[in-house]
Coordinates of C-alpha atoms in Angstrom, one line a residue:
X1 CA -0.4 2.3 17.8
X2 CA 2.9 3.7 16.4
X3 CA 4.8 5.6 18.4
X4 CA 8.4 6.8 19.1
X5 CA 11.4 7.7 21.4
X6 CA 14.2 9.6 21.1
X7 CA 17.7 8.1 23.5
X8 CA 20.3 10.4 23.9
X9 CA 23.5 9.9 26.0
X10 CA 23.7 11.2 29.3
X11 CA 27.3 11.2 29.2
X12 CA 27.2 14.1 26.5
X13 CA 28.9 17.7 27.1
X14 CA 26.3 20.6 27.5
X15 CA 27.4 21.8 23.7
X16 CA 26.9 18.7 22.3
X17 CA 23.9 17.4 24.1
X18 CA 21.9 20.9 23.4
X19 CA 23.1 19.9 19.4
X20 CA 21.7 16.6 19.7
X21 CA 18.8 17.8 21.2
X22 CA 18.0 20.7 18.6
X23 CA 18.6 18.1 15.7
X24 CA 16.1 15.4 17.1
X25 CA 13.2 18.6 18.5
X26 CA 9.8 17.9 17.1
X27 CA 6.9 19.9 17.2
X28 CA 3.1 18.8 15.9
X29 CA 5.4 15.5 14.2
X30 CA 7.5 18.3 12.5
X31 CA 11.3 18.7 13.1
X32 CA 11.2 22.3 14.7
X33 CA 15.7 22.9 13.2
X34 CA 16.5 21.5 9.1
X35 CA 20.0 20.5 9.3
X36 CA 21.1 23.8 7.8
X37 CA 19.6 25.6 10.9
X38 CA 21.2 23.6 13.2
X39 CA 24.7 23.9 11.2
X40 CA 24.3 27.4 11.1
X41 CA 23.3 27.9 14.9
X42 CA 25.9 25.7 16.4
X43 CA 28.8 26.8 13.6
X44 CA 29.0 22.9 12.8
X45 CA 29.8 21.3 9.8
X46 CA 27.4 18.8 8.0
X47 CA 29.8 15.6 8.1
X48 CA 30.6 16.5 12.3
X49 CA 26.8 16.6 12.8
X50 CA 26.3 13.6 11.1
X51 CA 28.9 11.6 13.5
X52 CA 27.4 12.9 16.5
X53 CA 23.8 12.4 16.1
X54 CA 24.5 8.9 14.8
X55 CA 27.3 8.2 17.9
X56 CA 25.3 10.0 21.0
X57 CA 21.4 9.0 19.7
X58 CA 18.9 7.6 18.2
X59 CA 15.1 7.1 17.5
X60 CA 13.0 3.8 18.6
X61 CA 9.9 3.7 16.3
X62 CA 7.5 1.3 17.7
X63 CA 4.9 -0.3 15.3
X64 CA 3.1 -1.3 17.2
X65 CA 2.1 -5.3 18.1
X66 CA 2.7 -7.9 15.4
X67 CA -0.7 -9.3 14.4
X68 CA 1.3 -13.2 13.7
X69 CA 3.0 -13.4 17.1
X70 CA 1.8 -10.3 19.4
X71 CA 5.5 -8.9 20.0
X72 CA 6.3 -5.7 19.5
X73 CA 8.2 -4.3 16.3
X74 CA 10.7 -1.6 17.4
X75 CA 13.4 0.1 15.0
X76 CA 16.0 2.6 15.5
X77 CA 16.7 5.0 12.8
X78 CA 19.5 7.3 13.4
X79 CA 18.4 10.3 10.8
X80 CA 15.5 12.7 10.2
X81 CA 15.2 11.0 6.7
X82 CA 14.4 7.6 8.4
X83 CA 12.6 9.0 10.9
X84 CA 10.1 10.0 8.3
X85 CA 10.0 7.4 5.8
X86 CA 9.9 4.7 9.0
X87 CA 6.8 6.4 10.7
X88 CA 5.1 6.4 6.7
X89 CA 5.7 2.7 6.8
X90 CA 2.7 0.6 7.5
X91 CA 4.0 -2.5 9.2
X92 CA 1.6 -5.1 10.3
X93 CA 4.1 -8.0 10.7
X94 CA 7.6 -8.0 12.4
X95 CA 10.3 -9.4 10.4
X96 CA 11.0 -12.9 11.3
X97 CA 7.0 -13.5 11.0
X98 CA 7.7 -12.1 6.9
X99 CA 10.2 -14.3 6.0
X100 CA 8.2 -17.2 8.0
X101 CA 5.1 -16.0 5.8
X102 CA 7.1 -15.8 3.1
X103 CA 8.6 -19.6 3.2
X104 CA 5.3 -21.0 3.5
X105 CA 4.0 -18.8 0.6
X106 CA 6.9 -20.3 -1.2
X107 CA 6.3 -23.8 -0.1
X108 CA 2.6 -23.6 -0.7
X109 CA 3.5 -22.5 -4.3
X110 CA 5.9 -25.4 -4.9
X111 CA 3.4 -28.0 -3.1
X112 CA 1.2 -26.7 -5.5
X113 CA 3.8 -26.9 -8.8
X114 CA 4.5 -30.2 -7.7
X115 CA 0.9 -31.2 -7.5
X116 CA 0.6 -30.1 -11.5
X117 CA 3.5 -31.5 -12.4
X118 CA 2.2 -35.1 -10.8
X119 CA -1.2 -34.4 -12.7
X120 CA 0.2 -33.4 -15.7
X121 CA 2.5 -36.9 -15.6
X122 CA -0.8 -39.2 -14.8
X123 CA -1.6 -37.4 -18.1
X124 CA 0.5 -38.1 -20.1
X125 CA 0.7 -41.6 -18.8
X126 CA -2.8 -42.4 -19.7
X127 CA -1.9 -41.3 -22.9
X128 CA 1.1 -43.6 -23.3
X129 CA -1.0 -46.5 -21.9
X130 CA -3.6 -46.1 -24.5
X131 CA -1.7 -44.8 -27.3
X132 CA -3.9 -42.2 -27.7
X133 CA -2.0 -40.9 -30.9
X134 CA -3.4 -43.9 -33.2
X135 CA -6.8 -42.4 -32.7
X136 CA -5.4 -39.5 -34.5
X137 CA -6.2 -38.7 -38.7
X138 CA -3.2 -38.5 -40.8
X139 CA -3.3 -34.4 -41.1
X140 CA -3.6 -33.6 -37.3
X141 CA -0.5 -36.8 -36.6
X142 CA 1.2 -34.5 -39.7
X143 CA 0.1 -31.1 -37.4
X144 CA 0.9 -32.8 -33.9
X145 CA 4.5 -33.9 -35.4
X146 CA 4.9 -30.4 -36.1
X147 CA 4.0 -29.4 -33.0
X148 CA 6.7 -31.5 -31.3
X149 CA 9.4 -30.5 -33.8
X150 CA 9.4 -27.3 -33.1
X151 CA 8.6 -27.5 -29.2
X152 CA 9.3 -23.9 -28.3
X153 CA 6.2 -21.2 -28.0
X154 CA 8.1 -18.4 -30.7
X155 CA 8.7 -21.2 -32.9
X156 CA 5.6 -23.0 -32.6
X157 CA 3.9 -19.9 -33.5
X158 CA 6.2 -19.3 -36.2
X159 CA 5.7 -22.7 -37.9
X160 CA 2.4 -23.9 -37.4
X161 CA 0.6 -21.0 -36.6
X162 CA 1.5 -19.3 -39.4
X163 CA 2.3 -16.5 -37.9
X164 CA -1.6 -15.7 -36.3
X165 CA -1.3 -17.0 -32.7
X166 CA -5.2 -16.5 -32.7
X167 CA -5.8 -19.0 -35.6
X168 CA -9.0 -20.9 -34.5
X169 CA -9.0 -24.0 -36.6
X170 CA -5.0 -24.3 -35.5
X171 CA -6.0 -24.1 -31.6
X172 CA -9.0 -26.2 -32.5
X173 CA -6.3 -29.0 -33.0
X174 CA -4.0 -27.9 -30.2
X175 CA -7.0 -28.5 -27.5
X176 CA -7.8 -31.4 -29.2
X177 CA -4.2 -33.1 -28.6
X178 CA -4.1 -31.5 -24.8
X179 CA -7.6 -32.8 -24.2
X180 CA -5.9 -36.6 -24.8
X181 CA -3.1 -36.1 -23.2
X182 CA -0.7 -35.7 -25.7
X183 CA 0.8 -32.3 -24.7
X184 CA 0.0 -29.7 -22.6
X185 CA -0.7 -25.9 -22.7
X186 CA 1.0 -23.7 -20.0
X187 CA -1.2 -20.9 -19.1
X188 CA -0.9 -17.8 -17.2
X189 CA -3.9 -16.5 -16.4
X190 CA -5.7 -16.1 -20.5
X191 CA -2.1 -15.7 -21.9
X192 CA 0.1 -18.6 -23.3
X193 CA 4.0 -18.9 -22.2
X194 CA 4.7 -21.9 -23.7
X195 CA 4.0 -25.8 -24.4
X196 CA 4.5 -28.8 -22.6
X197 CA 5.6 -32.4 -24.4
X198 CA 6.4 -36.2 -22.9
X199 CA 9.7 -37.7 -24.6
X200 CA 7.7 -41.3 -24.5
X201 CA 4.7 -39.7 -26.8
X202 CA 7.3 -37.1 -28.9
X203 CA 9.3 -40.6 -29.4
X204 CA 6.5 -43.0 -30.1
X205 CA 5.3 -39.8 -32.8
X206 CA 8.4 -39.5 -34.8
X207 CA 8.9 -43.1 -34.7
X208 CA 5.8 -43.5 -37.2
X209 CA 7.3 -40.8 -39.7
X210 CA 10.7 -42.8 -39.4
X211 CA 9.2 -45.8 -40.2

């Protein structure tokens, strides 16, 4: 459960201690004085208040337990403005167990790039091994060479799509060369962001319109 404490010093004069005091009062979790109150009933400026409260006092916000490793998740806020938007925050984990969560979100996500990117390579050597592209008819080796010409997604789209990304008979051909390994559709989610080639098949391709 989240709960707080206000520290002031003991060393304080009576003037300044009853300042402090005013500043931090809460009643029903509302600040009983704004700041302009308490300027106005002390005859204090804005920037004088602002040193003292921050010099003589603060607030420790307690979050309560962290539900990774059990300790408790304290914070001191020297402000009313903290104070609020800290006890709105809904913390569940202390710091050092976010950025741990965080690394092994990250690592998880490159373990997991590095798994496609190892798949995507047995791929495409399969496809070297059996020279998959000789299976192909001279118009889609004509459509594939395009393909690996133009190698970017706005180009691609451009060139051999015509201009209509959605051209059925065109992605009919592109699935085709993915399904044997010869390139390789990036995905996110249903959306496209780009296309994926092996130098060994782009090379072995343009070598049979060289020749």
């Amino acid at each position: 459960m989240k709960d707080f404490k206000i520290h002031i010093d003991e060393n304080l004069d009576s003037k300044s201690k009853k300042i402090v005091d005013d500043y931090w009062l809460i009643q029903n979790s509302v600040f009983l004085y704004k700041a302009s109150e308490i300027i106005q009933m002390h005859n204090i400026t804005q920037g004088d208040l602002n040193k003292l409260v921050k010099k003589h006092s603060y607030c420790e916000i307690n979050h309560g337990n962290c539900q990774e490793c059990n300790e408790e998740m304290k914070v001191k806020i020297c402000s009313k403005t903290d104070f609020n938007s800290t006890m709105r925050d809904k913390i569940h984990t202390c710091s050092e167990c976010r950025i741990e969560l965080r690394r092994k979100s990250e690592k998880e996500y490159q373990d997991k790039l590095e798994e496609i990117r190892k798949r995507k390579l047995a791929y495409f050597d399969k496809a070297v091994n059996e020279k998959k592209w000789i299976e192909l008819s001279k118009n889609e080796l004509n459509l594939l060479y395009k393909l690996i010409e133009n190698k970017t997604k706005s180009k691609i789209y451009a060139n051999v799509f015509e201009g209509d990304s959605h051209s059925r008979s065109t992605w009919g051909y592109v699935n085709k060369f993915e399904g044997m390994g010869l390139l390789s559709v990036i995905r996110n989610g249903r959306s496209v962001s780009g296309f994926e080639f092996d130098e060994r098949i782009n090379e072995a391709v343009k070598n049979l319109f060289l020749t």
